[in-house]
Amino acid sequence: MSQPPAIPRTDAALIALRRILRATEHYERDLAQAAKLTPAKLRVLQILAGTETRSAMPTQLSTQMGVSQATVTALVDQLDKLGLTQRQRSSTDRRQLHVILTDAGLEALRNAPDALQQHFVTGFQALQDWEQAMLVASLERVAAMLNAQGIDASPLLTLGDISRPRG
Amino acid sequence: MSQPPAIPRTDAALIALRRILRATEHYERDLAQAAKLTPAKLRVLQILAGTETRSAMPTQLSTQMGVSQATVTALVDQLDKLGLTQRQRSSTDRRQLHVILTDAGLEALRNAPDALQQHFVTGFQALQDWEQAMLVASLERVAAMLNAQGIDASPLLTLGDISRPRG
DNA sequence: CACCGATATTTCGGCAAACGAACCTTGCTC
DNA sequence: GAGCAAGGTTCGTTTGCCGAAATATCGGTG
């Protein structure tokens, strides 16, 4: 417990952070393979699943994912081809497009439980209440620190619904 | 204010985690651009810089980075071409190879301060002592949760030296 | 209605990262 | 020295991403 800090705290934190990042990278890849979907495509599906309408516009997707529109187009192209999403022009503004998650898409998501979540959730839920609280606070703090410089801003609703496949 | 947990804790944690990941991805790319190096190449240099001998064998690199040997070969090819690393066959076993960080490579690293660290360190050091402690504990916990399932185990010494450009 | 500027998306060409499989080298063992 | 294992490399391909240019649409203005 009270060890003299052999490793300065900053470094310890950084190392932990790195480890998290690396672990996640891998999970994402494994997961994607299991689901026969690539990470990026999976992310799209997850975002869509997280919306009320199960749909979103490309611009929205590109913002939330932090990639360019061109990239989104490419991804949606493929998801469409797989029948997991569907494009539909907006009736009010025909420039706009709705990318809609199909039933098949939702199904695919169900079969691809997020490995990251699996592990994390399991571990997390085993914690004491106060520990959970502390963890959340900490993570949010880190996120804030990193995010400080912009990048994001979008509320990122992605995960909420997915982790609860409420019938 | 009896807020029914709008976002359950697990989700909150997950969201924060995701945000960290996304932020980091971006930082890595920006950073790489600033340094005229791509993220992957930079990672190689960092690992090398973190060793006693400033060198490592491809297998080692591939393990630590979690990529295949083929990938490492490609990366080292390019670093070699840039004069940032150098290949040298082992004298004891000529199958083996040492990938050595050149002075130029070290220099390149110095000019490429890790953006992730910059931000994080700054923020981190502004925290109260107890907050720092809490954060470290939390991060380590998360790392442990994610790492539980193997993936790595290698001690990941990479960062220690780099974050303190004490020269 | 015809034209203009802004907005939303797609197309195109290109680069980096990564993989698996096939293939050399080298060392070790019998 | 034949054969096998280990360490690397080569080759062909996939994925993810981008910027720039093209396309389509909307909302005015005259």
PDB file of C-alpha atoms in Angstrom, chain A residues 17 20 120 124 131-148 152 155-156 159, chain B residues 6-21 23 120 123 127 131 134-135 138-139 142:
ATOM      1  CA  LEU A  17      -3.200   4.433 -19.685  1.00  0.00           C
ATOM      2  CA  ILE A  20      -5.501   0.316 -21.486  1.00  0.00           C
ATOM      3  CA  PHE A 120     -14.817  -4.526 -18.433  1.00  0.00           C
ATOM      4  CA  PHE A 124     -16.638  -3.469 -13.083  1.00  0.00           C
ATOM      5  CA  GLU A 131     -15.112   1.813  -6.092  1.00  0.00           C
ATOM      6  CA  GLN A 132     -17.300   2.060  -9.103  1.00  0.00           C
ATOM      7  CA  ALA A 133     -17.985   5.654  -8.334  1.00  0.00           C
ATOM      8  CA  MET A 134     -14.341   6.403  -7.955  1.00  0.00           C
ATOM      9  CA  LEU A 135     -13.505   4.723 -11.191  1.00  0.00           C
ATOM     10  CA  VAL A 136     -16.063   6.586 -13.144  1.00  0.00           C
ATOM     11  CA  ALA A 137     -14.895   9.839 -11.704  1.00  0.00           C
ATOM     12  CA  SER A 138     -11.346   9.055 -12.565  1.00  0.00           C
ATOM     13  CA  LEU A 139     -12.019   7.989 -16.072  1.00  0.00           C
ATOM     14  CA  GLU A 140     -14.057  11.019 -16.702  1.00  0.00           C
ATOM     15  CA  ARG A 141     -11.291  13.140 -15.386  1.00  0.00           C
ATOM     16  CA  VAL A 142      -8.782  11.564 -17.698  1.00  0.00           C
ATOM     17  CA  ALA A 143     -11.106  11.914 -20.616  1.00  0.00           C
ATOM     18  CA  ALA A 144     -11.544  15.547 -19.774  1.00  0.00           C
ATOM     19  CA  MET A 145      -7.837  16.070 -19.582  1.00  0.00           C
ATOM     20  CA  LEU A 146      -7.261  14.565 -22.941  1.00  0.00           C
ATOM     21  CA  ASN A 147     -10.257  16.100 -24.526  1.00  0.00           C
ATOM     22  CA  ALA A 148      -9.450  19.523 -23.297  1.00  0.00           C
ATOM     23  CA  ASP A 152     -14.694  15.942 -29.596  1.00  0.00           C
ATOM     24  CA  PRO A 155     -21.973  13.772 -26.511  1.00  0.00           C
ATOM     25  CA  LEU A 156     -21.252  10.321 -27.760  1.00  0.00           C
ATOM     26  CA  LEU A 159     -22.941   2.852 -25.715  1.00  0.00           C
TER      27      LEU A 159
ATOM     28  CA  ALA B   6     -29.936   8.307 -16.351  1.00  0.00           C
ATOM     29  CA  ILE B   7     -26.729   6.640 -17.321  1.00  0.00           C
ATOM     30  CA  PRO B   8     -25.791   3.641 -15.295  1.00  0.00           C
ATOM     31  CA  ARG B   9     -22.311   3.680 -13.975  1.00  0.00           C
ATOM     32  CA  THR B  10     -21.030   0.944 -16.155  1.00  0.00           C
ATOM     33  CA  ASP B  11     -22.029   2.863 -19.183  1.00  0.00           C
ATOM     34  CA  ALA B  12     -20.580   6.049 -17.882  1.00  0.00           C
ATOM     35  CA  ALA B  13     -17.294   4.333 -17.350  1.00  0.00           C
ATOM     36  CA  LEU B  14     -17.410   2.800 -20.761  1.00  0.00           C
ATOM     37  CA  ILE B  15     -18.182   6.075 -22.368  1.00  0.00           C
ATOM     38  CA  ALA B  16     -15.316   7.756 -20.632  1.00  0.00           C
ATOM     39  CA  LEU B  17     -13.043   4.981 -21.693  1.00  0.00           C
ATOM     40  CA  ARG B  18     -14.122   5.297 -25.260  1.00  0.00           C
ATOM     41  CA  ARG B  19     -13.538   8.950 -25.180  1.00  0.00           C
ATOM     42  CA  ILE B  20     -10.051   8.408 -23.931  1.00  0.00           C
ATOM     43  CA  LEU B  21      -9.402   6.023 -26.735  1.00  0.00           C
ATOM     44  CA  ALA B  23      -8.798  11.252 -28.088  1.00  0.00           C
ATOM     45  CA  PHE B 120      -2.007  14.402 -19.606  1.00  0.00           C
ATOM     46  CA  GLY B 123      -3.343  18.119 -16.245  1.00  0.00           C
ATOM     47  CA  LEU B 127      -4.201  17.767  -9.380  1.00  0.00           C
ATOM     48  CA  GLU B 131      -6.533  12.943  -6.588  1.00  0.00           C
ATOM     49  CA  MET B 134      -6.894   7.958  -6.837  1.00  0.00           C
ATOM     50  CA  LEU B 135      -6.399   8.327 -10.519  1.00  0.00           C
ATOM     51  CA  SER B 138      -8.240   3.640 -10.942  1.00  0.00           C
ATOM     52  CA  LEU B 139      -6.286   3.477 -14.134  1.00  0.00           C
ATOM     53  CA  VAL B 142      -8.975  -0.647 -15.409  1.00  0.00           C
TER      54      VAL B 142
END
